[in-house]
Tab-separated table of C-alpha atoms and ligand atoms in Angstrom:
chain	number	residue	atom	x	y	z
A	552	MET	CA	17.931	23.022	9.565
A	553	GLU	CA	18.118	24.055	5.959
A	554	LYS	CA	16.612	21.821	3.264
A	555	SER	CA	15.794	22.404	-0.362
A	556	ILE	CA	12.565	21.778	-2.250
A	557	ASN	CA	12.528	21.355	-5.998
A	558	TYR	CA	9.625	23.094	-7.722
A	559	PHE	CA	8.571	21.895	-11.162
A	560	GLU	CA	7.051	24.595	-13.309
A	561	ASN	CA	4.060	22.437	-14.239
A	562	PRO	CA	2.573	19.224	-12.903
A	563	GLY	CA	2.793	15.984	-14.844
A	564	LYS	CA	4.626	13.009	-16.177
A	565	GLU	CA	7.410	15.018	-17.852
A	566	ASN	CA	8.897	15.575	-14.381
A	567	THR	CA	9.284	11.863	-13.596
A	568	ASP	CA	12.969	11.409	-14.484
A	569	GLU	CA	14.039	14.504	-12.574
A	570	LEU	CA	11.846	13.542	-9.610
A	571	ILE	CA	13.528	10.131	-9.435
A	572	LYS	CA	16.955	11.821	-9.482
A	573	LEU	CA	15.878	14.046	-6.572
A	574	VAL	CA	14.605	11.009	-4.664
A	575	LYS	CA	17.949	9.264	-5.146
A	576	LYS	CA	19.753	12.334	-3.885
A	577	ARG	CA	17.550	12.474	-0.780
A	578	LEU	CA	18.071	8.762	-0.060
A	579	LEU	CA	21.863	9.072	0.043
A	580	GLY	CA	22.946	8.684	3.649
A	581	SER	CA	19.345	8.450	4.892
A	582	ASN	CA	17.739	5.787	7.081
A	583	ILE	CA	14.693	5.443	4.847
A	584	LYS	CA	13.718	1.768	4.521
A	585	TYR	CA	10.442	2.079	2.571
A	586	ILE	CA	9.343	3.914	-0.549
A	587	ALA	CA	5.631	4.126	-1.364
A	588	ILE	CA	4.895	4.937	-4.993
A	589	ALA	CA	1.600	5.412	-6.827
A	590	SER	CA	1.978	3.788	-10.214
A	591	VAL	CA	-1.333	2.809	-11.777
A	592	SER	CA	0.232	0.876	-14.675
A	593	GLY	CA	3.430	-0.096	-12.849
A	594	GLU	CA	5.511	1.836	-15.383
A	595	THR	CA	6.811	4.482	-12.980
A	596	ALA	CA	7.459	1.907	-10.247
A	597	LEU	CA	9.661	-0.027	-12.695
A	598	LYS	CA	11.444	3.174	-13.657
A	599	LEU	CA	12.116	3.930	-9.996
A	600	ASP	CA	13.427	0.415	-9.365
A	601	ASP	CA	15.742	0.645	-12.391
A	602	ALA	CA	17.154	3.893	-11.044
A	603	LEU	CA	17.704	2.593	-7.501
A	604	LYS	CA	19.112	-0.804	-8.494
A	605	GLY	CA	22.601	-1.519	-7.189
A	606	GLU	CA	22.682	1.486	-4.877
A	607	PHE	CA	19.610	1.167	-2.678
A	608	ASP	CA	18.789	-2.540	-2.796
A	609	ASP	CA	17.859	-2.692	0.903
A	610	ILE	CA	14.988	-0.247	0.446
A	611	VAL	CA	11.563	-1.864	0.059
A	612	ILE	CA	9.473	-0.347	-2.732
A	613	LEU	CA	5.689	-0.692	-2.468
A	614	ASN	CA	3.485	0.122	-5.421
A	615	VAL	CA	-0.123	1.295	-5.224
A	616	THR	CA	-2.518	1.150	-8.159
A	617	HIS	CA	-6.142	2.292	-8.452
A	618	HIS	CA	-8.815	0.175	-6.792
A	619	ALA	CA	-10.754	-2.271	-8.991
A	620	GLY	CA	-13.614	-0.502	-10.751
A	621	PHE	CA	-12.022	2.960	-10.510
A	622	ARG	CA	-12.447	3.457	-14.266
A	623	GLU	CA	-14.356	0.369	-15.373
A	624	LYS	CA	-16.442	-2.233	-13.536
A	625	ASN	CA	-14.428	-5.263	-12.367
A	626	LYS	CA	-11.291	-3.918	-13.984
A	627	ILE	CA	-7.891	-3.467	-12.352
A	628	GLU	CA	-5.821	-1.007	-14.354
A	629	ILE	CA	-2.453	-2.740	-13.940
A	630	SER	CA	-1.847	-5.845	-16.086
A	631	SER	CA	-1.021	-9.159	-14.438
A	632	GLU	CA	2.238	-9.129	-16.451
A	633	ALA	CA	3.242	-5.824	-14.844
A	634	ILE	CA	2.323	-7.101	-11.351
A	635	GLU	CA	4.457	-10.191	-11.979
A	636	LYS	CA	7.373	-8.185	-13.361
A	637	LEU	CA	7.331	-5.980	-10.264
A	638	GLU	CA	6.983	-8.985	-7.962
A	639	LYS	CA	10.089	-10.574	-9.489
A	640	ARG	CA	11.946	-7.456	-8.376
A	641	GLY	CA	10.467	-7.743	-4.878
A	642	ILE	CA	7.894	-4.980	-5.397
A	643	ILE	CA	4.393	-5.689	-4.102
A	644	THR	CA	1.482	-3.958	-5.839
A	645	PHE	CA	-1.332	-3.006	-3.492
A	646	VAL	CA	-4.899	-2.776	-4.807
A	647	GLY	CA	-7.520	-1.493	-2.390
A	648	SER	CA	-9.957	1.256	-1.432
A	649	HIS	CA	-8.597	4.778	-1.745
A	650	ALA	CA	-8.091	6.204	1.719
A	651	LEU	CA	-8.947	9.808	0.797
A	652	SER	CA	-12.157	9.159	-1.139
A	653	GLY	CA	-13.429	5.725	-0.117
A	654	VAL	CA	-17.132	5.312	0.606
A	655	GLY	CA	-17.319	9.123	0.895
A	656	ARG	CA	-17.132	9.396	-2.892
A	657	GLY	CA	-19.946	6.872	-3.257
A	658	ILE	CA	-22.107	9.022	-0.966
A	659	SER	CA	-21.367	12.313	-2.740
A	660	ASN	CA	-21.779	10.672	-6.162
A	661	LYS	CA	-25.252	9.471	-5.191
A	662	PHE	CA	-26.545	12.300	-3.020
A	663	GLY	CA	-24.392	15.278	-4.036
A	664	GLY	CA	-22.434	17.484	-1.669
A	665	VAL	CA	-19.114	16.532	-0.201
A	666	THR	CA	-17.938	14.259	2.601
A	667	PRO	CA	-15.260	15.185	5.173
A	668	VAL	CA	-12.715	12.772	3.708
A	669	GLU	CA	-13.041	14.435	0.287
A	670	ILE	CA	-12.348	17.787	1.955
A	671	ILE	CA	-9.155	16.330	3.435
A	672	ALA	CA	-8.142	15.172	-0.062
A	673	GLU	CA	-8.873	18.570	-1.607
A	674	THR	CA	-6.911	20.305	1.153
A	675	PHE	CA	-3.837	18.215	0.338
A	676	ARG	CA	-4.366	19.126	-3.344
A	677	ILE	CA	-3.727	22.769	-2.353
A	678	PHE	CA	-0.086	21.649	-2.384
A	679	SER	CA	-0.409	19.346	-5.399
A	680	HIS	CA	-2.304	16.292	-6.536
A	681	GLY	CA	0.945	14.387	-6.044
A	682	ILE	CA	1.277	15.412	-2.399
A	683	LYS	CA	-2.332	14.323	-1.814
A	684	VAL	CA	-1.398	10.986	-3.375
A	685	CYS	CA	1.704	10.667	-1.144
A	686	ALA	CA	-0.489	11.081	1.930
A	687	GLU	CA	-3.204	8.768	0.611
A	688	ILE	CA	-1.002	5.832	-0.376
A	689	SER	CA	0.869	6.025	2.918
A	690	ILE	CA	-2.439	5.454	4.752
A	691	MET	CA	-3.434	2.649	2.373
A	692	LEU	CA	-0.116	0.825	2.770
A	693	ALA	CA	-0.073	1.336	6.537
A	694	ASP	CA	-3.579	-0.130	6.785
A	695	ALA	CA	-2.450	-3.099	4.690
A	696	GLY	CA	0.392	-3.682	7.153
A	697	LEU	CA	2.954	-3.141	4.413
A	698	ILE	CA	4.666	-0.084	5.913
A	699	PRO	CA	5.130	0.951	9.543
A	700	VAL	CA	3.400	3.926	11.191
A	701	ASP	CA	6.224	4.777	13.555
A	702	GLU	CA	9.013	5.566	11.155
A	703	GLU	CA	9.666	7.929	8.284
A	704	ILE	CA	9.115	6.694	4.754
A	705	LEU	CA	9.454	8.326	1.357
A	706	ALA	CA	6.290	8.649	-0.737
A	707	ILE	CA	5.926	9.497	-4.434
A	708	GLY	CA	2.848	10.665	-6.348
A	709	GLY	CA	1.949	12.490	-9.519
A	710	ARG	CA	-0.687	14.168	-11.661
A	711	ALA	CA	-2.644	11.350	-13.352
A	712	THR	CA	0.466	9.674	-14.835
A	713	GLY	CA	4.111	9.600	-13.851
A	714	SER	CA	5.507	11.368	-10.766
A	715	ASP	CA	6.003	15.020	-9.862
A	716	SER	CA	5.856	15.073	-6.057
A	717	ALA	CA	7.731	13.366	-3.228
A	718	ALA	CA	7.677	13.735	0.517
A	719	ILE	CA	9.090	12.263	3.696
A	720	ILE	CA	6.143	11.115	5.777
A	721	THR	CA	5.483	9.308	9.015
A	722	PRO	CA	2.374	7.365	7.971
A	723	ALA	CA	-0.735	6.864	10.080
A	724	ASN	CA	-3.533	4.348	9.947
A	725	MET	CA	-6.958	5.464	8.749
A	726	THR	CA	-8.307	5.380	12.310
A	727	ASN	CA	-5.656	7.890	13.482
A	728	VAL	CA	-5.238	9.795	10.245
A	729	PHE	CA	-4.297	13.091	11.910
A	730	ASP	CA	-1.245	11.447	13.469
A	731	MET	CA	0.301	11.529	10.005
A	732	ARG	CA	3.261	13.875	9.716
A	733	ILE	CA	4.646	15.334	6.517
A	734	HIS	CA	8.212	16.170	7.519
A	735	GLU	CA	9.659	17.254	4.224
A	736	ILE	CA	8.565	17.982	0.713
A	737	ILE	CA	11.306	16.903	-1.669
A	738	ALA	CA	9.598	18.161	-4.808
A	739	MET	CA	6.233	19.379	-6.066
A	740	PRO	CA	4.885	21.368	-9.013
A	741	ARG	CA	4.381	25.122	-8.495
A	742	GLU	CA	1.226	25.298	-10.628
B	1409	LIG	C1	-4.570	5.513	-4.970
B	1409	LIG	C2	-4.240	6.504	-6.034
B	1409	LIG	C3	-4.799	7.764	-5.997
B	1409	LIG	C4	-4.481	8.704	-6.976
B	1409	LIG	N1	-5.055	9.946	-6.915
B	1409	LIG	C5	-4.723	10.879	-7.825
B	1409	LIG	C6	-5.266	12.195	-7.735
B	1409	LIG	O1	-6.048	12.531	-6.844
B	1409	LIG	N2	-4.894	13.096	-8.679
B	1409	LIG	C7	-3.997	12.783	-9.674
B	1409	LIG	O2	-3.686	13.638	-10.497
B	1409	LIG	N3	-3.456	11.540	-9.769
B	1409	LIG	C8	-3.788	10.595	-8.874
B	1409	LIG	N4	-3.233	9.335	-8.957
B	1409	LIG	C9	-2.191	9.067	-9.990
B	1409	LIG	C10	-0.770	9.042	-9.360
B	1409	LIG	O3	-0.494	10.225	-8.672
B	1409	LIG	C11	0.354	8.794	-10.402
B	1409	LIG	O4	0.504	9.902	-11.250
B	1409	LIG	C12	0.084	7.534	-11.213
B	1409	LIG	O5	-0.270	6.476	-10.355
B	1409	LIG	C13	1.297	7.111	-12.018
B	1409	LIG	O6	0.978	5.934	-12.733
B	1409	LIG	P1	1.835	5.392	-13.973
B	1409	LIG	O7	3.096	4.812	-13.436
B	1409	LIG	O8	0.964	4.357	-14.598
B	1409	LIG	O9	2.088	6.575	-14.881
B	1409	LIG	C14	-3.579	8.360	-8.015
B	1409	LIG	C15	-3.037	7.074	-8.064
B	1409	LIG	C16	-3.358	6.157	-7.095
B	1409	LIG	C17	-2.763	4.793	-7.175
């Protein structure tokens, strides 16, 4: 089987439009029913929905934002207006603990060192931050019961803002994390 991977020269938001085009191309003729996207503000999730509208209306888009308190105590980084706007388009925004840091980060923040889950995260970052995010949000959404663990989904992540990485993944729950399979990388930054 021959497949192509798109490599962006650098990571970051500037790759978002091209990434969405590549995602659309990959979806053509596919059986993918779910797209998981990390969009802290909701902006990139809206962009994705705009691009898919009319052509891929049967695909369920799930958005993941940072957990409450990620940057500031008691604060969720997505506005209620953005959540509502997405909801009107049928896009749920999931807010919950990050699967690849979780309580582990609380332990290393307090006592120093590193926890196994943070090593898993850093290993995924060898590919790109975005690929780590694809893996992480697929676990989070699977654990929320929002995506299945026995079928391939498309996941999208990026470097802090926007999107620069996408992959076809069979998700796994947290309890069976090593059952996760990354079947294809659609795009990622080279640097
Ligand atoms: C759960 C979660 C974890 C994330 N982890 C990282 C990360 O480790 N490194 C990184 O560069 N960006 C990370 N991000 C940012 C996303 O990859 C993406 O660039 C961002 O959510 C896009 O948001 P925007 O639509 O507001 O621009 C994370 C986002 C979420 C929701």
